[in-house]
């Protein structure tokens, strides 16, 4: 007789289907390809890294997977055991655009100064007045007009004016898209204000939050959101090589696998706080449609006048170690909300976990402190690797200069008497640099491996000692009972 086996299917949260709009990217990409050499350097100095938004690959399946983990109450993405949320500092880093220390909200005028716009975009007054159009409830320029003018400027090699038109096109079509192939006044105002990062971040949250539980189209700056997401994911190992779909790969990650400090990111100042609202004042405030809540909007504006920042010196070294209280809270959050996909086995080998029953209470604090120090060393290794990369670039440049100089040095030099020629031999500086960089990288890897090995051995020894101690204590108690 066959045994009846009952299996319980894991309960998951409902998922939703999302679509993503990326209009005009091919045409803008063609314009971006015209910026080369010194002009590309000038463009980046004036407008940041917004050109990268034109050729950034966006995996829509990866973005759709990310959106399934959105936690509307906390305005973040809650995964199994950890949480992620885009920040102002990260967006500023990716775009290489500094955040201005002022109220970031741009007021869009009802009657714009077209002469001022013409000056900012290097357009003639006639071109602006003749092509300023209304589209729905918005006013601005059609994308086709701005592209035509940009092409005309490139043929005349008027690069300063060309750069301005391409930049405002990227603002209106990629960074702040509103109407299909139309650059509206709001995007133009943000371009002229030169402080787009806070609005970009708020648009990201607005787009994600407004579509939560509904699915549908997402129009915010998709390349930037995807760049942020990818910066926290592993760049090697099973996550990269696996043929599994995005949901299974993401569910296979733990907090130990996440890249908490993206490569190259070295933020000088971080916003730590602003005006703290009273508990009774905290309410659903993500939908500040124009004119719907002027008092609430004014409170937000005033809070931006009283933000507080801290630098690395006051904050101390980076520490990505999560305390047990936080991880327990996240696990409870996951149990309440559920996950959008079934759990899977971890993709990567995880650090050893010592059963609590085998460790005496007085030793838990010491072990936790040593574990924290080890993780801090791992975190410190990331910026050190970034420093090595930076030094590699600098040394490579120096090598190029030295190599050119060595050709001049390797010439015949005559002695004061003019009796014979001397040939000066200069060693290959490129090879010296390669060896130095390789040695630095190997040293960092070796130190971390040794620290990790030593820590594991220590934990195992202490655990075995505690087990032996418990066994002896249990044996003494049994002997005492038998004696009585």
Coordinates of C-alpha atoms in Angstrom, one line a residue, residues 11-367:
X11 CA 3.1 30.9 0.1
X12 CA 4.4 33.8 -1.9
X13 CA 3.2 37.3 -2.6
X14 CA 1.4 38.1 -5.9
X15 CA 3.6 39.5 -8.7
X16 CA 2.8 42.1 -11.3
X17 CA 3.7 42.8 -14.9
X18 CA 5.6 45.9 -15.7
X19 CA 6.5 47.6 -19.0
X20 CA 9.2 50.2 -19.6
X21 CA 9.3 53.2 -22.0
X22 CA 12.5 54.2 -23.6
X23 CA 11.6 56.3 -26.6
X24 CA 14.1 58.1 -28.9
X25 CA 17.2 56.3 -27.5
X26 CA 18.5 55.4 -30.9
X27 CA 18.4 58.9 -32.3
X28 CA 19.9 60.4 -29.1
X29 CA 22.6 57.7 -29.2
X30 CA 23.6 58.8 -32.7
X31 CA 23.9 62.4 -31.5
X32 CA 25.9 61.3 -28.5
X33 CA 28.3 59.4 -30.8
X34 CA 29.3 62.8 -32.3
X35 CA 30.9 63.9 -29.1
X36 CA 34.5 62.8 -29.0
X37 CA 37.9 63.8 -27.8
X38 CA 38.3 67.0 -25.9
X39 CA 34.6 68.0 -26.5
X40 CA 33.6 64.8 -24.6
X41 CA 35.7 66.0 -21.6
X42 CA 34.1 69.4 -21.8
X43 CA 30.6 67.9 -22.0
X44 CA 31.2 65.8 -18.9
X45 CA 32.6 68.7 -16.9
X46 CA 29.5 70.8 -17.7
X47 CA 26.8 68.1 -17.5
X48 CA 28.2 65.1 -15.6
X49 CA 28.0 61.5 -16.8
X50 CA 24.6 61.8 -18.5
X51 CA 26.0 60.6 -21.8
X52 CA 26.4 57.1 -20.2
X53 CA 22.6 57.0 -20.0
X54 CA 22.4 56.7 -23.7
X55 CA 24.4 53.5 -24.1
X56 CA 23.7 51.9 -20.8
X57 CA 22.2 48.4 -21.2
X58 CA 18.9 48.0 -19.3
X59 CA 17.7 44.4 -18.7
X60 CA 14.0 44.9 -18.4
X61 CA 13.5 41.4 -16.9
X62 CA 16.0 42.4 -14.1
X63 CA 14.2 45.6 -13.4
X64 CA 10.8 43.9 -13.4
X65 CA 12.2 41.4 -10.8
X66 CA 13.5 44.3 -8.7
X67 CA 10.1 46.0 -8.6
X68 CA 8.5 42.8 -7.2
X69 CA 10.4 43.3 -4.0
X70 CA 9.2 46.9 -3.4
X71 CA 8.1 47.6 0.2
X72 CA 5.6 50.5 0.0
X73 CA 5.5 51.1 3.8
X74 CA 9.2 51.5 4.1
X75 CA 10.0 53.0 0.6
X76 CA 12.7 50.4 -0.1
X77 CA 13.2 46.9 -1.6
X78 CA 12.9 44.2 1.0
X79 CA 14.6 40.9 0.1
X80 CA 15.2 37.7 2.0
X81 CA 17.4 38.9 4.9
X82 CA 18.4 42.4 3.6
X83 CA 17.1 45.6 2.2
X84 CA 18.2 48.0 -0.5
X85 CA 17.2 51.6 -1.3
X86 CA 18.6 54.1 -3.8
X87 CA 20.1 57.2 -2.1
X88 CA 20.9 60.7 -3.2
X89 CA 24.6 60.0 -2.7
X90 CA 24.6 57.0 -5.0
X91 CA 22.7 58.8 -7.8
X92 CA 25.1 61.8 -7.4
X93 CA 28.0 59.4 -7.7
X94 CA 26.8 57.6 -10.8
X95 CA 26.0 60.8 -12.6
X96 CA 29.0 62.7 -11.3
X97 CA 26.7 65.6 -10.5
X98 CA 27.0 67.3 -7.1
X99 CA 23.9 68.0 -5.1
X100 CA 23.5 71.7 -4.5
X101 CA 23.0 72.7 -0.9
X102 CA 19.6 74.3 -1.4
X103 CA 15.9 73.5 -1.8
X104 CA 15.9 71.1 -4.8
X105 CA 12.3 71.6 -5.9
X106 CA 12.1 73.6 -9.1
X107 CA 9.0 75.8 -9.6
X108 CA 7.7 75.6 -13.1
X109 CA 6.4 79.0 -14.1
X110 CA 3.0 79.3 -15.9
X111 CA 4.5 82.0 -18.2
X112 CA 8.1 81.0 -19.0
X113 CA 10.7 83.6 -20.1
X114 CA 11.3 82.3 -23.6
X115 CA 14.2 84.8 -24.1
X116 CA 15.9 83.2 -21.0
X117 CA 15.4 79.7 -22.4
X118 CA 16.8 80.8 -25.8
X119 CA 19.9 82.1 -24.1
X120 CA 20.3 78.9 -22.1
X121 CA 19.9 76.6 -25.1
X122 CA 21.9 78.7 -27.6
X123 CA 18.9 79.2 -29.8
X124 CA 17.7 82.3 -31.6
X125 CA 14.6 84.1 -30.3
X126 CA 12.9 83.3 -33.6
X127 CA 13.5 79.6 -33.3
X128 CA 12.2 79.5 -29.7
X129 CA 9.1 81.5 -30.4
X130 CA 8.4 79.6 -33.6
X131 CA 8.8 76.1 -32.1
X132 CA 7.4 76.5 -28.6
X133 CA 4.4 74.2 -28.7
X134 CA 1.6 72.9 -26.4
X135 CA 1.2 69.2 -25.9
X136 CA -1.7 68.3 -23.7
X137 CA -1.3 70.3 -20.5
X138 CA 2.4 70.9 -21.1
X139 CA 4.5 73.4 -23.1
X140 CA 7.9 72.8 -24.6
X141 CA 9.8 71.6 -27.7
X142 CA 9.2 68.5 -29.8
X143 CA 12.1 66.2 -29.9
X144 CA 12.4 66.3 -33.7
X145 CA 13.0 70.1 -33.7
X146 CA 15.8 69.9 -31.1
X147 CA 17.5 67.0 -32.9
X148 CA 17.3 68.9 -36.2
X149 CA 18.9 72.0 -34.6
X150 CA 21.6 69.8 -32.9
X151 CA 22.5 68.2 -36.3
X152 CA 22.8 71.6 -37.9
X153 CA 25.1 72.8 -35.1
X154 CA 27.3 69.7 -35.4
X155 CA 27.8 70.3 -39.1
X156 CA 29.0 73.8 -38.3
X157 CA 31.1 72.4 -35.4
X158 CA 29.5 74.7 -32.9
X159 CA 30.1 72.2 -30.1
X160 CA 29.2 74.4 -27.1
X161 CA 25.6 75.0 -28.5
X162 CA 25.4 71.4 -29.7
X163 CA 26.3 70.1 -26.2
X164 CA 23.5 72.2 -24.6
X165 CA 20.9 70.9 -27.0
X166 CA 22.0 67.3 -26.5
X167 CA 22.0 67.7 -22.7
X168 CA 18.5 69.2 -22.6
X169 CA 17.3 66.3 -24.9
X170 CA 18.7 63.8 -22.4
X171 CA 17.0 65.6 -19.6
X172 CA 13.6 65.7 -21.4
X173 CA 13.6 62.2 -23.0
X174 CA 15.7 60.0 -20.7
X175 CA 16.0 61.6 -17.2
X176 CA 12.6 63.3 -16.9
X177 CA 10.3 61.8 -19.5
X178 CA 6.7 63.0 -19.4
X179 CA 5.2 63.1 -22.9
X180 CA 6.2 60.9 -25.8
X181 CA 9.1 62.5 -27.8
X182 CA 8.5 65.9 -26.2
X183 CA 10.8 68.0 -24.0
X184 CA 8.5 69.8 -21.6
X185 CA 9.1 73.0 -19.6
X186 CA 9.6 71.1 -16.3
X187 CA 12.6 69.2 -17.8
X188 CA 14.0 72.4 -19.3
X189 CA 13.7 74.2 -15.9
X190 CA 15.6 71.3 -14.2
X191 CA 18.3 71.5 -16.9
X192 CA 18.7 75.2 -16.2
X193 CA 18.7 74.8 -12.4
X194 CA 21.7 72.4 -12.6
X195 CA 20.5 70.3 -9.6
X196 CA 18.7 67.3 -11.0
X197 CA 19.7 64.5 -8.5
X198 CA 17.1 65.1 -5.8
X199 CA 14.3 65.2 -8.4
X200 CA 15.6 62.1 -10.2
X201 CA 15.5 60.2 -6.9
X202 CA 12.1 61.4 -6.0
X203 CA 10.8 60.6 -9.5
X204 CA 12.2 57.1 -9.0
X205 CA 10.3 56.5 -5.8
X206 CA 7.2 58.2 -7.3
X207 CA 7.2 55.9 -10.3
X208 CA 7.8 52.7 -8.4
X209 CA 5.3 53.6 -5.6
X210 CA 2.5 54.7 -7.9
X211 CA 2.7 51.4 -9.8
X212 CA 3.0 49.2 -6.8
X213 CA 0.2 46.6 -6.7
X214 CA -0.9 47.6 -10.2
X215 CA 1.9 46.9 -12.6
X216 CA 1.9 48.7 -15.9
X217 CA 4.2 51.3 -17.5
X218 CA 7.3 52.8 -15.8
X219 CA 8.7 56.0 -17.3
X220 CA 11.4 57.2 -14.9
X221 CA 15.1 57.3 -15.6
X222 CA 15.5 53.5 -16.2
X223 CA 19.2 53.4 -17.0
X224 CA 20.0 55.0 -13.7
X225 CA 17.8 52.7 -11.6
X226 CA 19.3 49.7 -13.3
X227 CA 22.8 51.0 -12.8
X228 CA 22.1 51.4 -9.1
X229 CA 20.6 47.9 -8.8
X230 CA 23.5 46.2 -10.7
X231 CA 26.1 48.1 -8.5
X232 CA 24.9 46.1 -5.5
X233 CA 25.0 42.7 -7.2
X234 CA 27.9 40.2 -7.4
X235 CA 30.1 40.6 -10.5
X236 CA 31.5 37.1 -10.5
X237 CA 30.7 33.6 -9.5
X238 CA 27.4 31.7 -9.7
X239 CA 25.2 34.8 -9.9
X240 CA 26.9 35.8 -13.2
X241 CA 27.5 32.4 -14.7
X242 CA 24.1 30.8 -13.7
X243 CA 21.6 30.2 -16.5
X244 CA 18.7 30.5 -14.0
X245 CA 16.2 33.3 -14.5
X246 CA 16.4 36.6 -12.6
X247 CA 14.0 35.6 -9.8
X248 CA 15.9 32.5 -8.9
X249 CA 19.2 34.2 -9.0
X250 CA 18.0 37.1 -6.8
X251 CA 16.4 34.7 -4.3
X252 CA 19.7 32.8 -4.2
X253 CA 21.5 35.9 -2.7
X254 CA 21.9 36.7 1.0
X255 CA 23.1 39.9 2.7
X256 CA 26.7 38.4 2.7
X257 CA 26.7 38.4 -1.1
X258 CA 25.6 42.0 -1.7
X259 CA 28.1 44.7 -2.7
X260 CA 27.3 47.3 -0.1
X261 CA 29.8 49.9 -1.2
X262 CA 29.8 50.2 -5.0
X263 CA 33.2 50.3 -6.7
X264 CA 34.7 53.8 -6.8
X265 CA 32.1 55.4 -4.5
X266 CA 33.8 57.5 -1.9
X267 CA 31.2 60.0 -0.7
X268 CA 32.6 63.0 1.2
X269 CA 29.4 64.1 2.9
X270 CA 26.2 62.2 3.7
X271 CA 22.9 63.7 4.6
X272 CA 22.2 62.3 8.1
X273 CA 19.0 64.2 9.1
X274 CA 16.7 67.1 8.5
X275 CA 13.8 68.5 10.4
X276 CA 12.3 65.6 12.4
X277 CA 8.5 65.5 12.1
X278 CA 6.2 64.7 14.9
X279 CA 4.8 61.1 14.9
X280 CA 1.3 62.5 14.3
X281 CA 2.6 64.4 11.2
X282 CA 3.9 61.2 9.5
X283 CA 1.4 60.2 6.8
X284 CA 1.2 59.2 3.2
X285 CA 3.1 62.0 1.5
X286 CA 4.4 60.6 -1.7
X287 CA 1.7 62.0 -3.9
X288 CA 2.2 65.8 -3.9
X289 CA 0.3 66.5 -7.1
X290 CA 0.4 70.2 -8.0
X291 CA -2.0 72.2 -5.8
X292 CA -3.4 69.2 -3.8
X293 CA -1.5 69.7 -0.6
X294 CA 0.3 73.1 -0.5
X295 CA 0.8 73.0 3.3
X296 CA 2.4 69.6 3.2
X297 CA 4.6 70.6 0.3
X298 CA 5.7 73.7 2.2
X299 CA 6.8 71.5 5.1
X300 CA 8.9 69.5 2.8
X301 CA 10.4 72.6 1.3
X302 CA 11.2 74.0 4.7
X303 CA 12.8 70.7 5.8
X304 CA 15.3 71.0 2.9
X305 CA 16.4 74.4 4.4
X306 CA 17.6 72.6 7.5
X307 CA 19.4 69.5 6.4
X308 CA 22.4 68.2 8.3
X309 CA 25.4 66.5 6.7
X310 CA 28.4 64.6 8.2
X311 CA 31.7 63.8 6.6
X312 CA 33.8 60.6 6.8
X313 CA 35.8 61.8 9.7
X314 CA 32.8 62.3 12.0
X315 CA 31.1 59.1 10.7
X316 CA 34.1 56.9 11.0
X317 CA 35.0 54.0 8.8
X318 CA 32.4 52.2 6.7
X319 CA 30.8 49.2 8.5
X320 CA 28.4 47.0 6.5
X321 CA 27.9 44.5 9.3
X322 CA 24.2 44.0 10.2
X323 CA 23.4 43.4 13.8
X324 CA 21.3 40.4 14.9
X325 CA 18.4 42.7 16.0
X326 CA 18.2 44.1 12.4
X327 CA 18.3 40.7 10.6
X328 CA 15.7 39.4 13.0
X329 CA 13.5 42.4 12.2
X330 CA 13.9 41.9 8.5
X331 CA 13.0 38.2 8.8
X332 CA 9.8 39.2 10.7
X333 CA 9.0 41.8 8.0
X334 CA 9.4 39.1 5.3
X335 CA 7.1 36.7 7.2
X336 CA 4.4 39.4 7.4
X337 CA 4.7 40.6 3.8
X338 CA 5.8 37.3 2.2
X339 CA 8.3 37.2 -0.7
X340 CA 7.3 37.4 -4.4
X341 CA 9.2 34.2 -5.3
X342 CA 9.9 30.8 -3.6
X343 CA 13.1 30.5 -1.6
X344 CA 16.1 28.7 -3.1
X345 CA 19.4 27.5 -1.8
X346 CA 22.1 30.2 -1.6
X347 CA 24.2 30.6 -4.7
X348 CA 27.4 31.3 -2.7
X349 CA 29.1 29.5 0.2
X350 CA 28.0 31.3 3.4
X351 CA 30.1 32.0 6.6
X352 CA 29.8 29.3 9.2
X353 CA 27.0 29.7 11.8
X354 CA 27.8 28.5 15.4
X355 CA 24.8 27.1 17.2
X356 CA 23.9 29.3 20.1
X357 CA 23.5 26.3 22.4
X358 CA 27.2 25.5 22.2
X359 CA 28.4 29.0 23.1
X360 CA 28.3 30.4 26.6
X361 CA 26.6 33.7 27.0
X362 CA 29.7 35.5 28.2
X363 CA 31.6 34.5 25.0
X364 CA 28.9 35.6 22.5
X365 CA 29.8 39.3 22.8
X366 CA 33.5 38.7 22.2
X367 CA 32.8 36.5 19.2

